[in-house]
PDB file of C-alpha atoms in Angstrom:
ATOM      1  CA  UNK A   1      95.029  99.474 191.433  1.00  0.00           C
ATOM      2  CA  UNK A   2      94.515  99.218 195.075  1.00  0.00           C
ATOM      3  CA  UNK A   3      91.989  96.912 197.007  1.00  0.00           C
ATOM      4  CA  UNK A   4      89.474  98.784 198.563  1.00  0.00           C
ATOM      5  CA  UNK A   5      89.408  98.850 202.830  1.00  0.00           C
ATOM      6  CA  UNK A   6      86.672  96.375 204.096  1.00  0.00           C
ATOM      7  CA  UNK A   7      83.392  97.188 204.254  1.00  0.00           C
ATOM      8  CA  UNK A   8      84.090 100.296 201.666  1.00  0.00           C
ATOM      9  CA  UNK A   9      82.247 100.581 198.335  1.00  0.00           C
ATOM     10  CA  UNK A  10      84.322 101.998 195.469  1.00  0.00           C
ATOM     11  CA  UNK A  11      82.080 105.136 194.102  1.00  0.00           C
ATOM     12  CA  UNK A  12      80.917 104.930 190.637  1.00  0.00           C
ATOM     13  CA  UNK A  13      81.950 107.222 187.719  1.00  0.00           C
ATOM     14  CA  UNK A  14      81.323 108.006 183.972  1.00  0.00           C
ATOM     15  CA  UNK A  15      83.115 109.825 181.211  1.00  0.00           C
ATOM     16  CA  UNK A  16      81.959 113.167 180.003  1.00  0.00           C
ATOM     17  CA  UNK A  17      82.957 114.108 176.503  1.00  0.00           C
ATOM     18  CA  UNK A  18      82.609 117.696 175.060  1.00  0.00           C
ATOM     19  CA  UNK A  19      83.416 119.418 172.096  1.00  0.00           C
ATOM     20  CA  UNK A  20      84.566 123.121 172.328  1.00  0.00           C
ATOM     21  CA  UNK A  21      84.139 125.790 169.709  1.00  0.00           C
ATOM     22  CA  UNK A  22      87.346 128.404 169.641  1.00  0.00           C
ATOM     23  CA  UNK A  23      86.136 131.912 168.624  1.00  0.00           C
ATOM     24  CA  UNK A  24      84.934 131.600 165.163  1.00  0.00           C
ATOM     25  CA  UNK A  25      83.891 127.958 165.521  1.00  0.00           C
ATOM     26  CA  UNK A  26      85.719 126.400 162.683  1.00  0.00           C
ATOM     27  CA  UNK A  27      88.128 124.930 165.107  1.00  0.00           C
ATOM     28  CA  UNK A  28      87.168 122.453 167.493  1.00  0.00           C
ATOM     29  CA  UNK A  29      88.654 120.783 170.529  1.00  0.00           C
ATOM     30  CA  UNK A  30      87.863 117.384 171.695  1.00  0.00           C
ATOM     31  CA  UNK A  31      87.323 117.739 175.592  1.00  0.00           C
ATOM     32  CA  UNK A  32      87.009 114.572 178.029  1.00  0.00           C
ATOM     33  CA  UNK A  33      86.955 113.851 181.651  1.00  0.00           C
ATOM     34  CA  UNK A  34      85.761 111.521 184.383  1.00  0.00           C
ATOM     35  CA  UNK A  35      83.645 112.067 186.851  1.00  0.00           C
ATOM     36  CA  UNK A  36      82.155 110.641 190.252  1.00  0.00           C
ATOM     37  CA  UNK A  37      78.824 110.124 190.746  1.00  0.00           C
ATOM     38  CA  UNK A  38      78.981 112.106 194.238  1.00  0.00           C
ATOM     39  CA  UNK A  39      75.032 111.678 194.887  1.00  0.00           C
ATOM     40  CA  UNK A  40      76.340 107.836 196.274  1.00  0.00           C
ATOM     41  CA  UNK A  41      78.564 109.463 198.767  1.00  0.00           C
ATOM     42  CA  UNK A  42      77.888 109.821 202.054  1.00  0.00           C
ATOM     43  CA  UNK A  43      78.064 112.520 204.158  1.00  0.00           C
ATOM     44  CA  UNK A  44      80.386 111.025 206.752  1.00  0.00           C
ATOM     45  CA  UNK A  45      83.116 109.235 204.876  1.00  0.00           C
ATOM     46  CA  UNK A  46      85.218 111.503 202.925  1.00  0.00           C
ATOM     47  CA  UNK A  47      83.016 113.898 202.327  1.00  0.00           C
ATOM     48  CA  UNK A  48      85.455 116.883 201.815  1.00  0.00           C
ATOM     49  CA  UNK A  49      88.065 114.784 199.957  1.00  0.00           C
ATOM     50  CA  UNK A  50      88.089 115.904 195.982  1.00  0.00           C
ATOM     51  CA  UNK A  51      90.869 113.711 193.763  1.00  0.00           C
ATOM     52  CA  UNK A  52      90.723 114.383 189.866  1.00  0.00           C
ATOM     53  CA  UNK A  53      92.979 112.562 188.289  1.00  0.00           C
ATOM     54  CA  UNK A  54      94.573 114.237 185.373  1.00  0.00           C
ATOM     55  CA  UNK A  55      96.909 112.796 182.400  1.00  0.00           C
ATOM     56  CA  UNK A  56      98.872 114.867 180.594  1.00  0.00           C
ATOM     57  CA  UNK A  57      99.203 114.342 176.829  1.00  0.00           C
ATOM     58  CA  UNK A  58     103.339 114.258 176.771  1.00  0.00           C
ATOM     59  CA  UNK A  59     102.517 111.301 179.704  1.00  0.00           C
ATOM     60  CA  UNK A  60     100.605 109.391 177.433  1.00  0.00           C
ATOM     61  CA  UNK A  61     103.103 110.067 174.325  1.00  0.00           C
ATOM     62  CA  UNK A  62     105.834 108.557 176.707  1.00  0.00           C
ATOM     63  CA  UNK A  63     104.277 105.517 178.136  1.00  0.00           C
ATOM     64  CA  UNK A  64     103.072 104.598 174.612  1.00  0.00           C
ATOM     65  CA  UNK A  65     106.152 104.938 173.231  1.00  0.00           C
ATOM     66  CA  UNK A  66     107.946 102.590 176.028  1.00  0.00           C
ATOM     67  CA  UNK A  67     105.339 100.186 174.956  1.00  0.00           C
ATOM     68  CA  UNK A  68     106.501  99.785 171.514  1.00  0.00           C
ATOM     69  CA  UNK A  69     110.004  99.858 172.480  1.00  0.00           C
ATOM     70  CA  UNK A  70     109.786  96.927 174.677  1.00  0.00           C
ATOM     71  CA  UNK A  71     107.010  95.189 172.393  1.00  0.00           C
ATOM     72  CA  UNK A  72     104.766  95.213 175.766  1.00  0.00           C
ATOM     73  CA  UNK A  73     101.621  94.613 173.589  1.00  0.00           C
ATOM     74  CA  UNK A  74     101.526  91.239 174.327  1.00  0.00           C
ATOM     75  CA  UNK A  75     102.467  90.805 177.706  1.00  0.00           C
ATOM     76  CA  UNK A  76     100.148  88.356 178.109  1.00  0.00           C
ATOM     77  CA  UNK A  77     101.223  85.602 175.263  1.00  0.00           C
TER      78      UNK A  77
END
């Protein structure tokens, strides 16, 4: 996390969650991604600039598994 410049507004975003059908549709994939509001944008400030973050699964598999290895669940206690 980052704070934001002054006088800059962070733009606002929502999760979009899809199922896909393979082929015969008895198998299904579980689909999700975020996505930015771009209609609060403004033409002027990085306009042209497109970021999509993307995680892949083997990431998430590894920073999990760091977690339990250092018992970083409770950080906080």
């Amino acid at each position: 996390m980052v704070n934001l410049p002054k006088g800059r507004k962070a733009l606002q975003n929502k999760w979009v969650y899809k199922i896909k059908h393979e082929g015969d549709e008895k198998e299904e994939r579980y689909k999700a991604r975020l996505v930015v509001k771009g209609f609060t944008q403004k033409e002027v400030i990085d306009f042209t600039k497109k970021i999509s973050p993307v995680v892949k699964m083997p990431s998430i598999r590894v920073i999990l598994g760091l977690v339990a290895a250092l018992d970083l669940e409770n950080v906080n206690n």
